[in-house]
PDB file of C-alpha atoms in Angstrom:
ATOM      1  CA  UNK A   1      18.880  -6.433  19.185  1.00  0.00           C
ATOM      2  CA  UNK A   2      19.411 -10.153  20.307  1.00  0.00           C
ATOM      3  CA  UNK A   3      16.925 -12.770  21.702  1.00  0.00           C
ATOM      4  CA  UNK A   4      17.371 -16.565  22.537  1.00  0.00           C
ATOM      5  CA  UNK A   5      15.588 -19.429  24.259  1.00  0.00           C
ATOM      6  CA  UNK A   6      17.326 -19.976  27.802  1.00  0.00           C
ATOM      7  CA  UNK A   7      15.133 -23.037  28.292  1.00  0.00           C
ATOM      8  CA  UNK A   8      12.068 -24.653  26.496  1.00  0.00           C
ATOM      9  CA  UNK A   9       9.529 -27.330  27.489  1.00  0.00           C
ATOM     10  CA  UNK A  10       7.213 -28.738  24.851  1.00  0.00           C
ATOM     11  CA  UNK A  11       4.414 -29.529  26.898  1.00  0.00           C
ATOM     12  CA  UNK A  12       2.717 -31.110  23.745  1.00  0.00           C
ATOM     13  CA  UNK A  13       3.070 -31.174  20.024  1.00  0.00           C
ATOM     14  CA  UNK A  14       0.821 -28.049  19.844  1.00  0.00           C
ATOM     15  CA  UNK A  15       2.172 -26.052  22.814  1.00  0.00           C
ATOM     16  CA  UNK A  16       5.809 -24.856  23.864  1.00  0.00           C
ATOM     17  CA  UNK A  17       6.782 -23.031  27.022  1.00  0.00           C
ATOM     18  CA  UNK A  18      10.033 -21.182  27.092  1.00  0.00           C
ATOM     19  CA  UNK A  19      12.295 -18.743  28.999  1.00  0.00           C
ATOM     20  CA  UNK A  20      14.143 -16.140  27.188  1.00  0.00           C
ATOM     21  CA  UNK A  21      16.825 -13.590  27.723  1.00  0.00           C
ATOM     22  CA  UNK A  22      17.639 -10.876  25.482  1.00  0.00           C
ATOM     23  CA  UNK A  23      19.982  -7.828  24.820  1.00  0.00           C
ATOM     24  CA  UNK A  24      19.823  -4.624  22.796  1.00  0.00           C
ATOM     25  CA  UNK A  25      22.563  -1.854  22.246  1.00  0.00           C
ATOM     26  CA  UNK A  26      21.595   1.513  20.791  1.00  0.00           C
ATOM     27  CA  UNK A  27      23.861   4.594  19.860  1.00  0.00           C
ATOM     28  CA  UNK A  28      22.794   8.164  18.919  1.00  0.00           C
ATOM     29  CA  UNK A  29      25.331  10.431  17.433  1.00  0.00           C
ATOM     30  CA  UNK A  30      23.786  13.963  16.350  1.00  0.00           C
ATOM     31  CA  UNK A  31      24.919  15.518  13.068  1.00  0.00           C
ATOM     32  CA  UNK A  32      25.351  18.653  14.977  1.00  0.00           C
ATOM     33  CA  UNK A  33      28.232  17.744  17.366  1.00  0.00           C
ATOM     34  CA  UNK A  34      27.655  20.710  19.563  1.00  0.00           C
ATOM     35  CA  UNK A  35      24.416  18.762  20.749  1.00  0.00           C
ATOM     36  CA  UNK A  36      26.148  16.885  23.201  1.00  0.00           C
ATOM     37  CA  UNK A  37      23.188  16.074  25.206  1.00  0.00           C
ATOM     38  CA  UNK A  38      21.792  13.943  22.403  1.00  0.00           C
ATOM     39  CA  UNK A  39      25.092  11.771  22.157  1.00  0.00           C
ATOM     40  CA  UNK A  40      23.746   8.866  24.119  1.00  0.00           C
ATOM     41  CA  UNK A  41      24.244   5.112  24.249  1.00  0.00           C
ATOM     42  CA  UNK A  42      21.756   2.603  25.453  1.00  0.00           C
ATOM     43  CA  UNK A  43      22.195  -1.020  26.983  1.00  0.00           C
ATOM     44  CA  UNK A  44      18.876  -2.988  27.510  1.00  0.00           C
ATOM     45  CA  UNK A  45      18.552  -6.440  29.085  1.00  0.00           C
ATOM     46  CA  UNK A  46      15.527  -8.448  29.538  1.00  0.00           C
ATOM     47  CA  UNK A  47      14.360 -11.815  30.426  1.00  0.00           C
ATOM     48  CA  UNK A  48      10.892 -13.317  29.684  1.00  0.00           C
ATOM     49  CA  UNK A  49       8.633 -16.483  29.937  1.00  0.00           C
ATOM     50  CA  UNK A  50       6.816 -17.372  26.777  1.00  0.00           C
ATOM     51  CA  UNK A  51       3.997 -19.602  25.455  1.00  0.00           C
ATOM     52  CA  UNK A  52       3.004 -20.327  22.119  1.00  0.00           C
ATOM     53  CA  UNK A  53       1.017 -23.002  20.340  1.00  0.00           C
ATOM     54  CA  UNK A  54      -2.343 -23.910  18.625  1.00  0.00           C
ATOM     55  CA  UNK A  55      -5.355 -23.152  20.392  1.00  0.00           C
ATOM     56  CA  UNK A  56      -7.806 -24.729  17.807  1.00  0.00           C
ATOM     57  CA  UNK A  57      -7.295 -26.171  14.381  1.00  0.00           C
ATOM     58  CA  UNK A  58      -7.482 -22.554  12.877  1.00  0.00           C
ATOM     59  CA  UNK A  59      -6.262 -20.287  15.678  1.00  0.00           C
ATOM     60  CA  UNK A  60      -2.692 -20.079  16.984  1.00  0.00           C
ATOM     61  CA  UNK A  61      -1.207 -17.749  19.359  1.00  0.00           C
ATOM     62  CA  UNK A  62       1.556 -16.781  21.638  1.00  0.00           C
ATOM     63  CA  UNK A  63       2.082 -14.529  24.701  1.00  0.00           C
ATOM     64  CA  UNK A  64       5.217 -13.409  26.896  1.00  0.00           C
ATOM     65  CA  UNK A  65       5.943 -11.523  30.018  1.00  0.00           C
ATOM     66  CA  UNK A  66       8.735 -10.457  31.769  1.00  0.00           C
ATOM     67  CA  UNK A  67      10.998  -7.861  33.062  1.00  0.00           C
ATOM     68  CA  UNK A  68      13.731  -5.371  31.546  1.00  0.00           C
ATOM     69  CA  UNK A  69      16.150  -2.965  32.362  1.00  0.00           C
ATOM     70  CA  UNK A  70      17.691  -0.207  30.203  1.00  0.00           C
ATOM     71  CA  UNK A  71      20.719   2.197  31.163  1.00  0.00           C
ATOM     72  CA  UNK A  72      21.618   5.350  29.393  1.00  0.00           C
ATOM     73  CA  UNK A  73      25.157   6.833  29.235  1.00  0.00           C
ATOM     74  CA  UNK A  74      26.614   9.782  27.476  1.00  0.00           C
ATOM     75  CA  UNK A  75      24.795  12.854  27.046  1.00  0.00           C
ATOM     76  CA  UNK A  76      22.930  11.998  30.361  1.00  0.00           C
ATOM     77  CA  UNK A  77      22.609   9.076  32.471  1.00  0.00           C
ATOM     78  CA  UNK A  78      19.838   7.208  33.597  1.00  0.00           C
ATOM     79  CA  UNK A  79      18.634   3.730  34.488  1.00  0.00           C
ATOM     80  CA  UNK A  80      14.965   2.346  34.375  1.00  0.00           C
ATOM     81  CA  UNK A  81      13.257  -0.867  35.255  1.00  0.00           C
ATOM     82  CA  UNK A  82      10.034  -1.919  33.490  1.00  0.00           C
ATOM     83  CA  UNK A  83       7.790  -4.723  32.785  1.00  0.00           C
ATOM     84  CA  UNK A  84       7.635  -6.134  29.062  1.00  0.00           C
ATOM     85  CA  UNK A  85       4.719  -7.921  27.578  1.00  0.00           C
ATOM     86  CA  UNK A  86       3.059  -9.072  24.436  1.00  0.00           C
ATOM     87  CA  UNK A  87       0.782 -11.320  22.741  1.00  0.00           C
ATOM     88  CA  UNK A  88      -0.842 -12.296  19.457  1.00  0.00           C
ATOM     89  CA  UNK A  89      -3.455 -14.341  17.903  1.00  0.00           C
ATOM     90  CA  UNK A  90      -3.576 -15.665  14.417  1.00  0.00           C
ATOM     91  CA  UNK A  91      -6.744 -17.075  12.767  1.00  0.00           C
ATOM     92  CA  UNK A  92      -6.254 -18.994   9.594  1.00  0.00           C
ATOM     93  CA  UNK A  93      -9.791 -18.412   8.201  1.00  0.00           C
ATOM     94  CA  UNK A  94      -8.796 -20.419   5.031  1.00  0.00           C
ATOM     95  CA  UNK A  95      -5.568 -21.313   3.028  1.00  0.00           C
ATOM     96  CA  UNK A  96      -5.893 -17.859   1.441  1.00  0.00           C
ATOM     97  CA  UNK A  97      -6.805 -15.540   4.227  1.00  0.00           C
ATOM     98  CA  UNK A  98      -5.372 -14.979   7.533  1.00  0.00           C
ATOM     99  CA  UNK A  99      -6.235 -12.509  10.500  1.00  0.00           C
ATOM    100  CA  UNK A 100      -3.796 -11.331  13.137  1.00  0.00           C
ATOM    101  CA  UNK A 101      -4.361  -9.505  16.431  1.00  0.00           C
ATOM    102  CA  UNK A 102      -1.147  -8.547  18.400  1.00  0.00           C
ATOM    103  CA  UNK A 103      -0.035  -6.054  21.005  1.00  0.00           C
ATOM    104  CA  UNK A 104       2.990  -5.260  22.909  1.00  0.00           C
ATOM    105  CA  UNK A 105       4.669  -2.940  25.593  1.00  0.00           C
ATOM    106  CA  UNK A 106       8.418  -2.465  25.980  1.00  0.00           C
ATOM    107  CA  UNK A 107      11.312  -0.119  25.672  1.00  0.00           C
ATOM    108  CA  UNK A 108      12.493   1.580  22.542  1.00  0.00           C
ATOM    109  CA  UNK A 109      15.117   4.390  21.684  1.00  0.00           C
ATOM    110  CA  UNK A 110      14.614   7.768  19.957  1.00  0.00           C
ATOM    111  CA  UNK A 111      17.033   9.570  17.448  1.00  0.00           C
ATOM    112  CA  UNK A 112      17.569  12.527  19.720  1.00  0.00           C
ATOM    113  CA  UNK A 113      18.573   9.946  22.603  1.00  0.00           C
ATOM    114  CA  UNK A 114      15.520  10.224  24.648  1.00  0.00           C
ATOM    115  CA  UNK A 115      14.222   7.203  26.446  1.00  0.00           C
ATOM    116  CA  UNK A 116      11.097   5.830  25.139  1.00  0.00           C
ATOM    117  CA  UNK A 117       8.367   3.477  26.507  1.00  0.00           C
ATOM    118  CA  UNK A 118       5.888   2.190  23.882  1.00  0.00           C
ATOM    119  CA  UNK A 119       2.584   0.185  24.078  1.00  0.00           C
ATOM    120  CA  UNK A 120       1.290  -0.688  20.450  1.00  0.00           C
ATOM    121  CA  UNK A 121      -1.574  -2.950  19.188  1.00  0.00           C
ATOM    122  CA  UNK A 122      -2.601  -3.739  15.695  1.00  0.00           C
ATOM    123  CA  UNK A 123      -4.957  -5.760  13.643  1.00  0.00           C
ATOM    124  CA  UNK A 124      -3.842  -7.284  10.334  1.00  0.00           C
ATOM    125  CA  UNK A 125      -5.735  -9.025   7.387  1.00  0.00           C
ATOM    126  CA  UNK A 126      -3.596 -10.804   4.823  1.00  0.00           C
ATOM    127  CA  UNK A 127      -5.331 -12.230   1.657  1.00  0.00           C
ATOM    128  CA  UNK A 128      -3.450 -14.244  -0.986  1.00  0.00           C
ATOM    129  CA  UNK A 129      -5.419 -13.363  -4.326  1.00  0.00           C
ATOM    130  CA  UNK A 130      -3.753 -15.835  -6.585  1.00  0.00           C
ATOM    131  CA  UNK A 131      -0.365 -17.813  -6.552  1.00  0.00           C
ATOM    132  CA  UNK A 132       2.236 -15.405  -4.888  1.00  0.00           C
ATOM    133  CA  UNK A 133       0.041 -12.303  -5.236  1.00  0.00           C
ATOM    134  CA  UNK A 134      -1.380 -11.068  -1.974  1.00  0.00           C
ATOM    135  CA  UNK A 135      -2.519  -7.806  -0.078  1.00  0.00           C
ATOM    136  CA  UNK A 136      -2.494  -6.788   3.549  1.00  0.00           C
ATOM    137  CA  UNK A 137      -4.637  -4.254   5.354  1.00  0.00           C
ATOM    138  CA  UNK A 138      -3.562  -3.156   8.890  1.00  0.00           C
ATOM    139  CA  UNK A 139      -4.613  -0.657  11.451  1.00  0.00           C
ATOM    140  CA  UNK A 140      -3.813   0.001  15.276  1.00  0.00           C
ATOM    141  CA  UNK A 141      -3.009   2.501  18.124  1.00  0.00           C
ATOM    142  CA  UNK A 142       0.224   3.374  19.633  1.00  0.00           C
ATOM    143  CA  UNK A 143       0.992   5.021  23.069  1.00  0.00           C
ATOM    144  CA  UNK A 144       4.447   6.377  23.475  1.00  0.00           C
ATOM    145  CA  UNK A 145       6.086   7.983  26.469  1.00  0.00           C
ATOM    146  CA  UNK A 146       9.267   9.985  26.089  1.00  0.00           C
ATOM    147  CA  UNK A 147      11.643  10.751  28.861  1.00  0.00           C
ATOM    148  CA  UNK A 148      14.923  12.124  29.909  1.00  0.00           C
ATOM    149  CA  UNK A 149      15.169  11.476  33.629  1.00  0.00           C
ATOM    150  CA  UNK A 150      11.685  12.930  33.742  1.00  0.00           C
ATOM    151  CA  UNK A 151       8.908  12.488  31.470  1.00  0.00           C
ATOM    152  CA  UNK A 152       9.199  14.919  28.557  1.00  0.00           C
ATOM    153  CA  UNK A 153       5.912  14.085  26.593  1.00  0.00           C
ATOM    154  CA  UNK A 154       3.526  11.421  25.515  1.00  0.00           C
ATOM    155  CA  UNK A 155       2.284  10.651  22.165  1.00  0.00           C
ATOM    156  CA  UNK A 156      -0.948   8.943  20.977  1.00  0.00           C
ATOM    157  CA  UNK A 157      -1.138   7.639  17.326  1.00  0.00           C
ATOM    158  CA  UNK A 158      -3.348   5.654  15.145  1.00  0.00           C
ATOM    159  CA  UNK A 159      -1.558   4.061  12.218  1.00  0.00           C
ATOM    160  CA  UNK A 160      -3.537   2.571   9.041  1.00  0.00           C
ATOM    161  CA  UNK A 161      -1.808   0.813   6.316  1.00  0.00           C
ATOM    162  CA  UNK A 162      -2.310  -1.170   3.132  1.00  0.00           C
ATOM    163  CA  UNK A 163       0.338  -3.318   1.049  1.00  0.00           C
ATOM    164  CA  UNK A 164       0.287  -5.146  -2.328  1.00  0.00           C
ATOM    165  CA  UNK A 165       3.064  -7.748  -2.682  1.00  0.00           C
ATOM    166  CA  UNK A 166       4.299 -10.255  -4.877  1.00  0.00           C
ATOM    167  CA  UNK A 167       6.343 -13.116  -3.339  1.00  0.00           C
ATOM    168  CA  UNK A 168       7.792 -15.466  -5.826  1.00  0.00           C
ATOM    169  CA  UNK A 169       9.500 -17.599  -3.252  1.00  0.00           C
ATOM    170  CA  UNK A 170      10.051 -17.851   0.591  1.00  0.00           C
ATOM    171  CA  UNK A 171      13.320 -15.726   0.325  1.00  0.00           C
ATOM    172  CA  UNK A 172      12.297 -12.915  -2.170  1.00  0.00           C
ATOM    173  CA  UNK A 173       9.489 -10.385  -1.625  1.00  0.00           C
ATOM    174  CA  UNK A 174       8.497  -7.069  -3.730  1.00  0.00           C
ATOM    175  CA  UNK A 175       5.723  -4.693  -2.240  1.00  0.00           C
ATOM    176  CA  UNK A 176       3.989  -1.280  -2.773  1.00  0.00           C
ATOM    177  CA  UNK A 177       2.738   0.036   0.476  1.00  0.00           C
ATOM    178  CA  UNK A 178       0.605   3.054   1.552  1.00  0.00           C
ATOM    179  CA  UNK A 179       0.582   4.218   5.097  1.00  0.00           C
ATOM    180  CA  UNK A 180      -1.324   6.879   6.876  1.00  0.00           C
ATOM    181  CA  UNK A 181      -1.037   7.861  10.501  1.00  0.00           C
ATOM    182  CA  UNK A 182      -2.721  10.538  12.880  1.00  0.00           C
ATOM    183  CA  UNK A 183      -0.335  11.883  15.490  1.00  0.00           C
ATOM    184  CA  UNK A 184      -1.355  14.045  18.737  1.00  0.00           C
ATOM    185  CA  UNK A 185       0.939  14.912  21.605  1.00  0.00           C
ATOM    186  CA  UNK A 186       1.069  16.546  24.884  1.00  0.00           C
ATOM    187  CA  UNK A 187       3.829  18.735  23.061  1.00  0.00           C
ATOM    188  CA  UNK A 188       2.044  20.677  19.931  1.00  0.00           C
ATOM    189  CA  UNK A 189       5.129  20.769  17.787  1.00  0.00           C
ATOM    190  CA  UNK A 190       4.573  16.946  17.442  1.00  0.00           C
ATOM    191  CA  UNK A 191       0.879  16.757  16.324  1.00  0.00           C
ATOM    192  CA  UNK A 192       0.621  15.925  12.629  1.00  0.00           C
ATOM    193  CA  UNK A 193      -0.848  13.477   9.997  1.00  0.00           C
ATOM    194  CA  UNK A 194       1.401  11.735   7.641  1.00  0.00           C
ATOM    195  CA  UNK A 195       1.161   9.794   4.459  1.00  0.00           C
ATOM    196  CA  UNK A 196       3.643   7.710   2.934  1.00  0.00           C
ATOM    197  CA  UNK A 197       3.888   5.570  -0.155  1.00  0.00           C
ATOM    198  CA  UNK A 198       6.872   3.215  -0.466  1.00  0.00           C
ATOM    199  CA  UNK A 199       8.161   0.702  -2.846  1.00  0.00           C
ATOM    200  CA  UNK A 200      10.577  -1.782  -1.683  1.00  0.00           C
ATOM    201  CA  UNK A 201      11.747  -5.544  -1.593  1.00  0.00           C
ATOM    202  CA  UNK A 202      13.478  -7.932   0.852  1.00  0.00           C
ATOM    203  CA  UNK A 203      15.567 -11.042   0.454  1.00  0.00           C
ATOM    204  CA  UNK A 204      16.244 -13.583   3.230  1.00  0.00           C
ATOM    205  CA  UNK A 205      19.478 -15.609   3.183  1.00  0.00           C
TER     206      UNK A 205
END
């Protein structure tokens, strides 16, 4: 996925308005080569207008809205157009605590080659305990529609997560995370609860 500013206007030192274009390419190759219907390529293009800046000394935010088009070829062919949108608010409660509320809606891609339209929202709280140690709590709902020319199923999920992390520099981070999700669907085979414990690290160049 690749996105870039097409045109930007700085209304004030605290506010910027921009027009953005982006593209995304996807490919699904099934392990079972007899499942030819799942061998699918996707190509997505979108254009959005975005505004971001400070609302108060402690609250900042951004919002974008636009239009996207995604096409699928290979195991099946389809083309769909849909709106894309998102927004977030960040409240810096104090130098150590931050609260973020965010939501977005757009296209996605599933491993079996189905087209996916997702709407997701979450609330996240970050607390720097001391020095480079911090923990994060987050929760939010997700609504997803899967289709292959016609709608196949719709899913509703609630995700909850916590994370304890150590970040010695702006580039390196190590974390221990616990997540729990409840998943309901119009197809009974996709109804489940899931718990995941993960240990990981990230490094940015």
